[in-house]
Amino acid sequence: MGNGSGKGSLSPEFLSSSKRFSEAELQDIKKLFISLAYQSRSHGEFVIASVFQTHYGIHGALGGRLFDLVTQSREEKHLYYEDLVIAKALYEKGSPEEMDEFMYQLMDLTGNAHIQRAEIEAVLLSILETVLSPKDAVPDASLPEESLQAFLNAASFTDEVEGDDGPFMSSQNFQKWCTLVPSIKRFLATLLKSPAPGMVGRQVPSLVVPPDTNPKVVVLRREHAWHLAGALQQHEAVMWVLTYHSSTHGLSFNTFLGNVAGVKGSTVLVVRDKAGYVYGGYATQAWERHSDFYGDMKSFLFTLHPTASIFRPTGANNNLQWCASNYTSESIPNGVGFGGQVHHFGLLISSSFEHGHTRHSVTFNNPALSETAVFEPDVIECWAVVVKGDNDQATDGSSALKGTVLERFKEDRNMLNMVGLAASSDS
């Protein structure tokens, strides 16, 4: 990525990269370099790896690989101003193709152009350590090994190459993985931006659980929320409030509809079935009685276990969301669901809440989300997406929660105050 030596030579790559910035932007990069070089105790000449990684908050295998790529893997392990300009030009001004190629190289920890599963696992663990916090990312502690494996299970690997030790991830495999787990690409695309609260790619929605629900029975975890946030806009990934949980309220369709009746905005519907599979859908419109499909193209289906993937609308049809109640016609099955066709849904939970089905749908191009097409729910939960407007007042789904769901969380004032909603929920 350049041959910056810190000795005054200006490479053609540096000169070309510099032209992508304004004078003010170059001054800002220079100030950043001087600050990091001062912390490196190098008399302003270069930045060392530990200071670089601490500033950007990237450690572990990914932090080391990023520093090596930015410095062209020099043995001296020094990053110069020239390197920083070239790297930031790529990250902040580069073409999508340039970014994709660099992100793919980040996965190649050994630098042998054959990215194996162990390398992907190490990079993924570095990412989760960053977005969740180190203690949450330790296997067998807060982050179960199964969560790490769920993200890995979404990845594809090409057949073994002669002379290599096993299957590897091609560039096409990598792009497919980023489509199924968009939070990965969002995170990698912001590596050279100074960390800030709510930063795209590192945003984990706050999960608010009511006092009458045991947190241990909640299916949706923080790593799941980060995964789903990768398909959302920033303002949709601030706070999610648990409005219905079958262990607390019972497996009842009518109770479900009653609990979500006041939510006018988006919701996250999560199912864990008796086979142990976890999946669901992101619904952008209220769960209200309809005799046909409705919804918009922001809805999507997802899986969380044993594979973590997101399936967005393909545009093949508008059969996004389904909510039918108290219909007597066989052509209008009662229940809640997403995608596909009547009697052949991408996901449907019947109105009895005792069974459902999931099949491939052209709406989302999803496979069956469970082990079998027909499933029995074990746990069903629904989260209301609280959205903050520019005026810091709760809007959309959260406005409908005033005096209802949010009122039930007065004991959890501290969490509400974190996003400025405690006051607005009383108005």
CSV table of C-alpha atoms in Angstrom, one decimal:
chain,number,residue,atom,x,y,z
A,1,MET,CA,0.0,0.0,0.0
A,2,GLY,CA,2.9,2.3,-0.3
A,3,ASN,CA,6.6,2.6,0.6
A,4,GLY,CA,6.5,5.5,3.1
A,5,SER,CA,9.9,5.7,4.6
A,6,GLY,CA,9.6,8.9,6.7
A,7,LYS,CA,12.7,10.2,5.0
A,8,GLY,CA,11.2,12.7,2.7
A,9,SER,CA,10.6,10.6,-0.4
A,10,LEU,CA,7.2,11.0,-1.9
A,11,SER,CA,5.9,7.9,-3.7
A,12,PRO,CA,3.6,8.2,-6.7
A,13,GLU,CA,0.9,6.4,-4.7
A,14,PHE,CA,1.2,8.9,-1.9
A,15,LEU,CA,0.9,11.8,-4.4
A,16,SER,CA,-2.1,10.3,-6.0
A,17,SER,CA,-3.8,9.6,-2.7
A,18,SER,CA,-3.1,13.1,-1.4
A,19,LYS,CA,-5.1,14.5,-4.3
A,20,ARG,CA,-8.3,12.8,-3.0
A,21,PHE,CA,-8.3,15.1,0.1
A,22,SER,CA,-8.7,18.8,0.5
A,23,GLU,CA,-6.0,20.8,2.3
A,24,ALA,CA,-8.1,20.9,5.4
A,25,GLU,CA,-8.5,17.1,5.4
A,26,LEU,CA,-4.8,16.6,4.9
A,27,GLN,CA,-4.1,18.9,7.9
A,28,ASP,CA,-6.5,16.8,10.0
A,29,ILE,CA,-4.7,13.6,9.0
A,30,LYS,CA,-1.4,15.3,9.8
A,31,LYS,CA,-2.6,16.3,13.2
A,32,LEU,CA,-3.8,12.7,13.9
A,33,PHE,CA,-0.4,11.3,12.8
A,34,ILE,CA,1.5,13.7,15.0
A,35,SER,CA,-0.6,12.8,18.0
A,36,LEU,CA,-0.1,9.1,17.4
A,37,ALA,CA,3.6,9.5,16.7
A,38,TYR,CA,3.9,11.4,20.0
A,39,GLN,CA,2.2,8.6,21.9
A,40,SER,CA,4.6,6.2,20.1
A,41,ARG,CA,7.6,8.2,21.6
A,42,SER,CA,9.2,8.3,18.1
A,43,HIS,CA,10.0,12.0,18.0
A,44,GLY,CA,7.2,12.5,15.6
A,45,GLU,CA,8.6,10.1,12.9
A,46,PHE,CA,6.4,7.1,13.0
A,47,VAL,CA,3.5,5.3,14.8
A,48,ILE,CA,4.0,1.9,16.4
A,49,ALA,CA,1.4,-1.0,16.2
A,50,SER,CA,0.1,-0.8,19.8
A,51,VAL,CA,-0.7,2.9,19.6
A,52,PHE,CA,-2.3,2.5,16.2
A,53,GLN,CA,-4.5,-0.4,17.4
A,54,THR,CA,-5.5,1.3,20.6
A,55,HIS,CA,-6.6,4.5,18.8
A,56,TYR,CA,-8.8,2.6,16.3
A,57,GLY,CA,-9.9,0.1,18.9
A,58,ILE,CA,-8.9,-3.0,16.8
A,59,HIS,CA,-6.9,-5.6,18.5
A,60,GLY,CA,-6.2,-9.3,18.2
A,61,ALA,CA,-5.7,-11.0,14.8
A,62,LEU,CA,-7.5,-8.3,12.8
A,63,GLY,CA,-5.7,-5.4,14.5
A,64,GLY,CA,-2.3,-7.0,13.6
A,65,ARG,CA,-3.3,-7.7,10.0
A,66,LEU,CA,-4.6,-4.2,9.5
A,67,PHE,CA,-1.4,-2.7,10.7
A,68,ASP,CA,0.6,-5.0,8.5
A,69,LEU,CA,-1.4,-4.1,5.4
A,70,VAL,CA,-1.2,-0.4,6.0
A,71,THR,CA,2.6,-0.6,6.5
A,72,GLN,CA,3.2,-3.1,3.7
A,73,SER,CA,4.4,-5.6,6.4
A,74,ARG,CA,7.7,-3.8,6.9
A,75,GLU,CA,10.0,-5.7,9.3
A,76,GLU,CA,10.6,-2.4,11.3
A,77,LYS,CA,6.9,-2.3,12.1
A,78,HIS,CA,6.7,1.5,11.7
A,79,LEU,CA,3.8,3.4,10.2
A,80,TYR,CA,4.6,6.8,8.6
A,81,TYR,CA,2.5,9.8,7.6
A,82,GLU,CA,2.6,8.7,4.0
A,83,ASP,CA,1.2,5.3,4.9
A,84,LEU,CA,-1.7,6.9,6.8
A,85,VAL,CA,-2.6,9.1,3.9
A,86,ILE,CA,-2.6,6.2,1.5
A,87,ALA,CA,-4.7,4.0,3.8
A,88,LYS,CA,-7.3,6.7,4.6
A,89,ALA,CA,-7.6,7.6,0.9
A,90,LEU,CA,-8.6,4.0,0.3
A,91,TYR,CA,-11.0,3.8,3.2
A,92,GLU,CA,-12.6,7.2,2.9
A,93,LYS,CA,-12.3,8.0,-0.8
A,94,GLY,CA,-11.7,4.7,-2.5
A,95,SER,CA,-14.0,2.9,-5.0
A,96,PRO,CA,-16.2,0.0,-3.8
A,97,GLU,CA,-14.0,-2.4,-5.7
A,98,GLU,CA,-10.9,-1.1,-3.9
A,99,MET,CA,-12.6,-1.4,-0.6
A,100,ASP,CA,-13.8,-4.9,-1.3
A,101,GLU,CA,-10.3,-6.1,-2.3
A,102,PHE,CA,-8.7,-4.6,0.8
A,103,MET,CA,-11.3,-6.1,3.1
A,104,TYR,CA,-10.8,-9.5,1.5
A,105,GLN,CA,-7.0,-9.1,2.1
A,106,LEU,CA,-7.8,-8.4,5.8
A,107,MET,CA,-9.1,-12.0,6.1
A,108,ASP,CA,-5.8,-13.4,4.8
A,109,LEU,CA,-3.9,-13.4,8.1
A,110,THR,CA,-1.1,-15.6,6.7
A,111,GLY,CA,-0.8,-13.7,3.5
A,112,ASN,CA,-0.7,-16.8,1.4
A,113,ALA,CA,-3.8,-15.8,-0.7
A,114,HIS,CA,-5.7,-18.9,0.6
A,115,ILE,CA,-8.1,-17.8,3.4
A,116,GLN,CA,-9.0,-20.8,5.6
A,117,ARG,CA,-11.8,-21.2,8.2
A,118,ALA,CA,-9.4,-20.7,11.1
A,119,GLU,CA,-8.4,-17.3,9.8
A,120,ILE,CA,-12.0,-16.3,9.4
A,121,GLU,CA,-12.7,-17.4,12.9
A,122,ALA,CA,-9.8,-15.4,14.3
A,123,VAL,CA,-10.9,-12.2,12.5
A,124,LEU,CA,-14.5,-12.7,13.6
A,125,LEU,CA,-13.5,-13.1,17.2
A,126,SER,CA,-11.5,-9.8,16.9
A,127,ILE,CA,-14.7,-8.1,15.6
A,128,LEU,CA,-16.9,-9.4,18.3
A,129,GLU,CA,-14.3,-8.4,20.9
A,130,THR,CA,-14.6,-4.9,19.6
A,131,VAL,CA,-18.3,-4.5,19.3
A,132,LEU,CA,-19.3,-6.4,22.4
A,133,SER,CA,-16.4,-5.8,24.8
A,134,PRO,CA,-13.6,-8.3,25.7
A,135,LYS,CA,-15.5,-10.0,28.5
A,136,ASP,CA,-18.5,-10.5,26.4
A,137,ALA,CA,-16.5,-12.1,23.6
A,138,VAL,CA,-14.7,-14.8,25.6
A,139,PRO,CA,-16.0,-18.2,24.6
A,140,ASP,CA,-17.7,-20.1,27.5
A,141,ALA,CA,-18.3,-16.7,29.2
A,142,SER,CA,-20.9,-14.2,27.9
A,143,LEU,CA,-20.5,-15.2,24.3
A,144,PRO,CA,-21.3,-18.8,23.7
A,145,GLU,CA,-19.2,-20.8,21.2
A,146,GLU,CA,-22.4,-21.5,19.3
A,147,SER,CA,-22.8,-17.8,18.6
A,148,LEU,CA,-19.3,-17.6,17.0
A,149,GLN,CA,-20.0,-20.7,15.0
A,150,ALA,CA,-23.3,-19.4,13.8
A,151,PHE,CA,-21.6,-16.6,12.0
A,152,LEU,CA,-18.9,-19.0,10.6
A,153,ASN,CA,-21.6,-21.4,9.4
A,154,ALA,CA,-22.9,-18.7,7.1
A,155,ALA,CA,-19.5,-18.6,5.3
A,156,SER,CA,-18.7,-20.7,2.2
A,157,PHE,CA,-15.4,-22.3,1.3
A,158,THR,CA,-14.1,-23.3,-2.1
A,159,ASP,CA,-12.8,-26.9,-2.6
A,160,GLU,CA,-9.3,-27.7,-1.6
A,161,VAL,CA,-6.5,-26.3,-3.7
A,162,GLU,CA,-3.6,-28.5,-4.6
A,163,GLY,CA,-0.8,-28.0,-2.1
A,164,ASP,CA,-3.1,-26.2,0.4
A,165,ASP,CA,-4.2,-27.6,3.7
A,166,GLY,CA,-7.9,-27.3,3.2
A,167,PRO,CA,-10.8,-25.4,1.6
A,168,PHE,CA,-10.4,-21.6,1.4
A,169,MET,CA,-12.7,-18.6,1.1
A,170,SER,CA,-12.6,-17.1,-2.4
A,171,SER,CA,-13.4,-13.4,-3.1
A,172,GLN,CA,-16.8,-14.5,-4.3
A,173,ASN,CA,-17.3,-16.5,-1.1
A,174,PHE,CA,-16.4,-13.5,0.9
A,175,GLN,CA,-18.9,-11.2,-0.9
A,176,LYS,CA,-21.6,-13.8,-0.4
A,177,TRP,CA,-20.8,-14.0,3.3
A,178,CYS,CA,-21.0,-10.2,3.6
A,179,THR,CA,-24.4,-10.3,2.0
A,180,LEU,CA,-25.7,-12.8,4.5
A,181,VAL,CA,-24.0,-11.1,7.4
A,182,PRO,CA,-23.9,-7.4,6.4
A,183,SER,CA,-22.7,-6.3,9.8
A,184,ILE,CA,-19.3,-7.8,8.9
A,185,LYS,CA,-18.8,-5.6,5.9
A,186,ARG,CA,-20.2,-2.5,7.8
A,187,PHE,CA,-17.6,-3.1,10.5
A,188,LEU,CA,-14.7,-3.6,8.2
A,189,ALA,CA,-15.6,-0.5,6.2
A,190,THR,CA,-15.0,1.7,9.2
A,191,LEU,CA,-11.7,0.4,10.5
A,192,LEU,CA,-9.8,3.7,9.9
A,193,LYS,CA,-12.5,5.9,11.3
A,194,SER,CA,-11.9,7.1,14.9
A,195,PRO,CA,-14.4,5.1,17.2
A,196,ALA,CA,-17.4,7.1,18.3
A,197,PRO,CA,-20.7,6.1,20.1
A,198,GLY,CA,-23.2,4.6,17.7
A,199,MET,CA,-20.6,4.2,15.0
A,200,VAL,CA,-21.9,2.3,12.0
A,201,GLY,CA,-20.7,-1.3,12.1
A,202,ARG,CA,-20.2,-1.3,15.8
A,203,GLN,CA,-23.7,-0.4,16.9
A,204,VAL,CA,-25.4,-2.8,19.3
A,205,PRO,CA,-29.0,-1.9,20.1
A,206,SER,CA,-29.8,-1.7,23.8
A,207,LEU,CA,-32.1,-4.6,24.7
A,208,VAL,CA,-34.7,-3.5,27.3
A,209,VAL,CA,-36.4,-6.3,29.2
A,210,PRO,CA,-39.3,-5.7,31.5
A,211,PRO,CA,-39.0,-6.5,35.2
A,212,ASP,CA,-41.5,-9.3,35.0
A,213,THR,CA,-39.4,-11.3,32.5
A,214,ASN,CA,-36.4,-13.4,33.6
A,215,PRO,CA,-33.5,-12.2,31.4
A,216,LYS,CA,-32.2,-15.8,31.3
A,217,VAL,CA,-35.2,-16.9,29.2
A,218,VAL,CA,-34.7,-14.2,26.6
A,219,VAL,CA,-33.5,-15.6,23.2
A,220,LEU,CA,-32.2,-12.5,21.5
A,221,ARG,CA,-28.6,-11.8,22.6
A,222,ARG,CA,-26.4,-8.7,22.0
A,223,GLU,CA,-24.4,-10.5,19.3
A,224,HIS,CA,-27.7,-11.2,17.5
A,225,ALA,CA,-28.8,-7.6,17.8
A,226,TRP,CA,-25.5,-6.5,16.3
A,227,HIS,CA,-26.0,-9.0,13.4
A,228,LEU,CA,-29.5,-7.6,12.7
A,229,ALA,CA,-28.4,-4.0,13.0
A,230,GLY,CA,-26.2,-4.6,10.0
A,231,ALA,CA,-29.3,-4.5,7.8
A,232,LEU,CA,-30.7,-1.4,9.4
A,233,GLN,CA,-30.2,2.4,9.5
A,234,GLN,CA,-28.5,3.8,12.5
A,235,HIS,CA,-31.6,5.3,14.1
A,236,GLU,CA,-33.2,1.9,14.0
A,237,ALA,CA,-30.5,0.3,16.1
A,238,VAL,CA,-30.6,2.4,19.3
A,239,MET,CA,-33.0,0.6,21.6
A,240,TRP,CA,-35.3,-2.4,21.3
A,241,VAL,CA,-37.9,-3.0,23.9
A,242,LEU,CA,-39.3,-6.5,24.6
A,243,THR,CA,-43.1,-6.3,24.3
A,244,TYR,CA,-44.1,-9.9,24.2
A,245,HIS,CA,-42.4,-13.1,25.5
A,246,SER,CA,-44.2,-16.4,25.5
A,247,SER,CA,-42.6,-17.6,28.7
A,248,THR,CA,-44.1,-14.6,30.5
A,249,HIS,CA,-47.3,-14.0,28.5
A,250,GLY,CA,-48.0,-17.5,27.3
A,251,LEU,CA,-48.1,-19.0,23.8
A,252,SER,CA,-51.2,-17.1,22.7
A,253,PHE,CA,-51.9,-15.3,19.4
A,254,ASN,CA,-54.5,-13.0,21.0
A,255,THR,CA,-52.1,-12.1,23.8
A,256,PHE,CA,-49.4,-11.4,21.3
A,257,LEU,CA,-51.6,-9.1,19.2
A,258,GLY,CA,-52.7,-7.4,22.4
A,259,ASN,CA,-49.2,-6.7,23.5
A,260,VAL,CA,-48.0,-5.4,20.2
A,261,ALA,CA,-51.2,-3.5,19.4
A,262,GLY,CA,-49.7,-0.1,20.5
A,263,VAL,CA,-46.5,-0.5,18.4
A,264,LYS,CA,-46.9,1.4,15.2
A,265,GLY,CA,-43.4,1.1,14.0
A,266,SER,CA,-40.9,-1.7,13.3
A,267,THR,CA,-40.6,-4.9,15.4
A,268,VAL,CA,-38.3,-7.9,15.6
A,269,LEU,CA,-40.1,-11.2,15.8
A,270,VAL,CA,-37.9,-14.1,17.1
A,271,VAL,CA,-38.8,-17.8,17.2
A,272,ARG,CA,-36.9,-20.6,18.9
A,273,ASP,CA,-38.4,-23.9,17.9
A,274,LYS,CA,-38.3,-27.2,19.7
A,275,ALA,CA,-35.5,-28.4,17.4
A,276,GLY,CA,-33.4,-25.6,18.8
A,277,TYR,CA,-33.3,-23.5,15.6
A,278,VAL,CA,-33.6,-19.7,16.1
A,279,TYR,CA,-34.9,-17.4,13.4
A,280,GLY,CA,-37.5,-14.7,12.7
A,281,GLY,CA,-38.3,-11.6,10.7
A,282,TYR,CA,-37.9,-7.8,10.9
A,283,ALA,CA,-41.4,-6.3,10.3
A,284,THR,CA,-41.5,-2.6,9.3
A,285,GLN,CA,-45.2,-2.1,9.7
A,286,ALA,CA,-47.6,-2.7,12.6
A,287,TRP,CA,-49.0,-6.2,13.3
A,288,GLU,CA,-52.6,-5.4,12.3
A,289,ARG,CA,-55.4,-7.5,10.9
A,290,HIS,CA,-55.2,-7.9,7.1
A,291,SER,CA,-56.7,-10.3,4.6
A,292,ASP,CA,-53.7,-10.2,2.3
A,293,PHE,CA,-50.0,-9.5,2.3
A,294,TYR,CA,-48.7,-6.0,3.2
A,295,GLY,CA,-45.5,-4.4,4.3
A,296,ASP,CA,-42.6,-2.8,2.5
A,297,MET,CA,-39.1,-3.6,1.2
A,298,LYS,CA,-37.3,-2.9,4.4
A,299,SER,CA,-38.6,-6.1,6.0
A,300,PHE,CA,-36.4,-9.2,6.0
A,301,LEU,CA,-36.1,-12.7,7.3
A,302,PHE,CA,-33.2,-13.9,9.4
A,303,THR,CA,-31.6,-16.9,11.1
A,304,LEU,CA,-29.6,-16.8,14.3
A,305,HIS,CA,-28.9,-20.4,15.1
A,306,PRO,CA,-27.3,-22.7,14.0
A,307,THR,CA,-26.5,-20.3,11.2
A,308,ALA,CA,-26.6,-16.5,11.3
A,309,SER,CA,-27.9,-15.0,8.0
A,310,ILE,CA,-30.1,-12.2,6.7
A,311,PHE,CA,-32.4,-12.6,3.7
A,312,ARG,CA,-33.6,-9.3,2.2
A,313,PRO,CA,-36.5,-8.8,-0.3
A,314,THR,CA,-35.6,-9.7,-3.8
A,315,GLY,CA,-38.3,-7.6,-5.4
A,316,ALA,CA,-39.9,-10.6,-7.0
A,317,ASN,CA,-43.2,-9.8,-5.3
A,318,ASN,CA,-44.7,-7.6,-2.5
A,319,ASN,CA,-45.6,-10.5,-0.2
A,320,LEU,CA,-43.7,-9.1,2.7
A,321,GLN,CA,-45.7,-9.3,5.9
A,322,TRP,CA,-48.8,-11.3,6.9
A,323,CYS,CA,-51.2,-10.9,9.9
A,324,ALA,CA,-54.6,-12.5,9.7
A,325,SER,CA,-56.9,-13.0,12.7
A,326,ASN,CA,-60.4,-14.5,13.0
A,327,TYR,CA,-60.9,-15.2,9.4
A,328,THR,CA,-63.0,-18.3,8.5
A,329,SER,CA,-61.9,-18.8,4.9
A,330,GLU,CA,-59.3,-21.5,4.3
A,331,SER,CA,-57.8,-19.1,1.7
A,332,ILE,CA,-56.8,-16.7,4.6
A,333,PRO,CA,-54.8,-18.7,7.2
A,334,ASN,CA,-54.8,-17.0,10.5
A,335,GLY,CA,-51.4,-16.2,12.0
A,336,VAL,CA,-48.3,-14.0,11.5
A,337,GLY,CA,-45.7,-14.5,8.9
A,338,PHE,CA,-43.4,-13.3,6.1
A,339,GLY,CA,-42.9,-13.9,2.4
A,340,GLY,CA,-43.9,-16.6,-0.1
A,341,GLN,CA,-47.5,-17.4,-1.0
A,342,VAL,CA,-50.6,-18.3,1.0
A,343,HIS,CA,-50.0,-21.8,2.5
A,344,HIS,CA,-46.4,-21.6,1.3
A,345,PHE,CA,-44.9,-18.9,3.5
A,346,GLY,CA,-41.2,-18.1,4.0
A,347,LEU,CA,-42.3,-18.1,7.7
A,348,LEU,CA,-45.7,-18.5,9.3
A,349,ILE,CA,-46.7,-19.0,12.9
A,350,SER,CA,-50.2,-20.3,13.0
A,351,SER,CA,-52.8,-18.6,15.2
A,352,SER,CA,-52.7,-21.5,17.6
A,353,PHE,CA,-49.1,-20.6,18.3
A,354,GLU,CA,-48.6,-24.4,18.5
A,355,HIS,CA,-47.1,-24.9,15.1
A,356,GLY,CA,-45.9,-23.1,12.0
A,357,HIS,CA,-44.1,-23.7,8.7
A,358,THR,CA,-41.1,-22.2,6.9
A,359,ARG,CA,-40.2,-22.8,3.2
A,360,HIS,CA,-38.1,-21.4,0.5
A,361,SER,CA,-39.7,-18.1,-0.8
A,362,VAL,CA,-38.9,-16.0,-3.9
A,363,THR,CA,-39.8,-13.0,-1.8
A,364,PHE,CA,-36.6,-13.2,0.2
A,365,ASN,CA,-34.8,-16.0,-1.6
A,366,ASN,CA,-34.5,-17.7,1.8
A,367,PRO,CA,-34.2,-21.4,2.5
A,368,ALA,CA,-36.4,-23.1,5.1
A,369,LEU,CA,-35.3,-21.4,8.3
A,370,SER,CA,-35.7,-24.5,10.5
A,371,GLU,CA,-34.5,-28.1,10.4
A,372,THR,CA,-37.9,-29.1,8.9
A,373,ALA,CA,-40.6,-27.3,6.9
A,374,VAL,CA,-43.1,-27.7,9.8
A,375,PHE,CA,-42.0,-26.7,13.3
A,376,GLU,CA,-43.3,-26.3,16.8
A,377,PRO,CA,-42.5,-23.0,18.6
A,378,ASP,CA,-40.7,-23.3,21.9
A,379,VAL,CA,-40.3,-19.6,22.5
A,380,ILE,CA,-41.7,-16.6,20.7
A,381,GLU,CA,-40.7,-13.0,21.5
A,382,CYS,CA,-41.3,-9.6,19.9
A,383,TRP,CA,-39.2,-6.5,20.3
A,384,ALA,CA,-40.4,-3.0,19.5
A,385,VAL,CA,-37.8,-0.8,17.7
A,386,VAL,CA,-37.6,2.5,19.5
A,387,VAL,CA,-36.5,5.3,17.0
A,388,LYS,CA,-35.2,8.7,18.0
A,389,GLY,CA,-35.7,11.7,15.8
A,390,ASP,CA,-33.3,14.6,15.3
A,391,ASN,CA,-35.1,16.4,18.1
A,392,ASP,CA,-34.2,13.6,20.5
A,393,GLN,CA,-37.9,12.8,20.9
A,394,ALA,CA,-39.0,9.2,20.5
A,395,THR,CA,-40.8,8.7,17.1
A,396,ASP,CA,-42.3,6.0,15.0
A,397,GLY,CA,-42.7,2.8,17.0
A,398,SER,CA,-41.7,4.3,20.3
A,399,SER,CA,-44.3,7.1,20.2
A,400,ALA,CA,-47.0,4.4,20.3
A,401,LEU,CA,-45.3,3.0,23.5
A,402,LYS,CA,-45.8,6.2,25.5
A,403,GLY,CA,-48.0,5.4,28.5
A,404,THR,CA,-48.1,1.7,27.6
A,405,VAL,CA,-45.0,-0.5,27.2
A,406,LEU,CA,-42.5,2.2,28.3
A,407,GLU,CA,-44.6,2.9,31.3
A,408,ARG,CA,-43.9,-0.6,32.5
A,409,PHE,CA,-40.2,0.1,32.5
A,410,LYS,CA,-40.1,2.9,35.0
A,411,GLU,CA,-37.9,0.7,37.2
A,412,ASP,CA,-35.4,0.7,34.4
A,413,ARG,CA,-35.0,4.5,34.2
A,414,ASN,CA,-31.2,4.4,33.8
A,415,MET,CA,-31.3,2.5,30.6
A,416,LEU,CA,-34.0,4.8,29.1
A,417,ASN,CA,-32.0,7.9,30.1
A,418,MET,CA,-29.1,6.6,28.1
A,419,VAL,CA,-30.9,7.4,24.9
A,420,GLY,CA,-32.9,10.3,26.3
A,421,LEU,CA,-36.3,8.5,26.3
A,422,ALA,CA,-37.2,8.5,29.9
A,423,ALA,CA,-38.4,12.1,29.9
A,424,SER,CA,-40.3,11.8,26.6
A,425,SER,CA,-42.0,8.6,27.7
A,426,ASP,CA,-43.8,10.6,30.5
A,427,SER,CA,-45.1,13.3,28.2
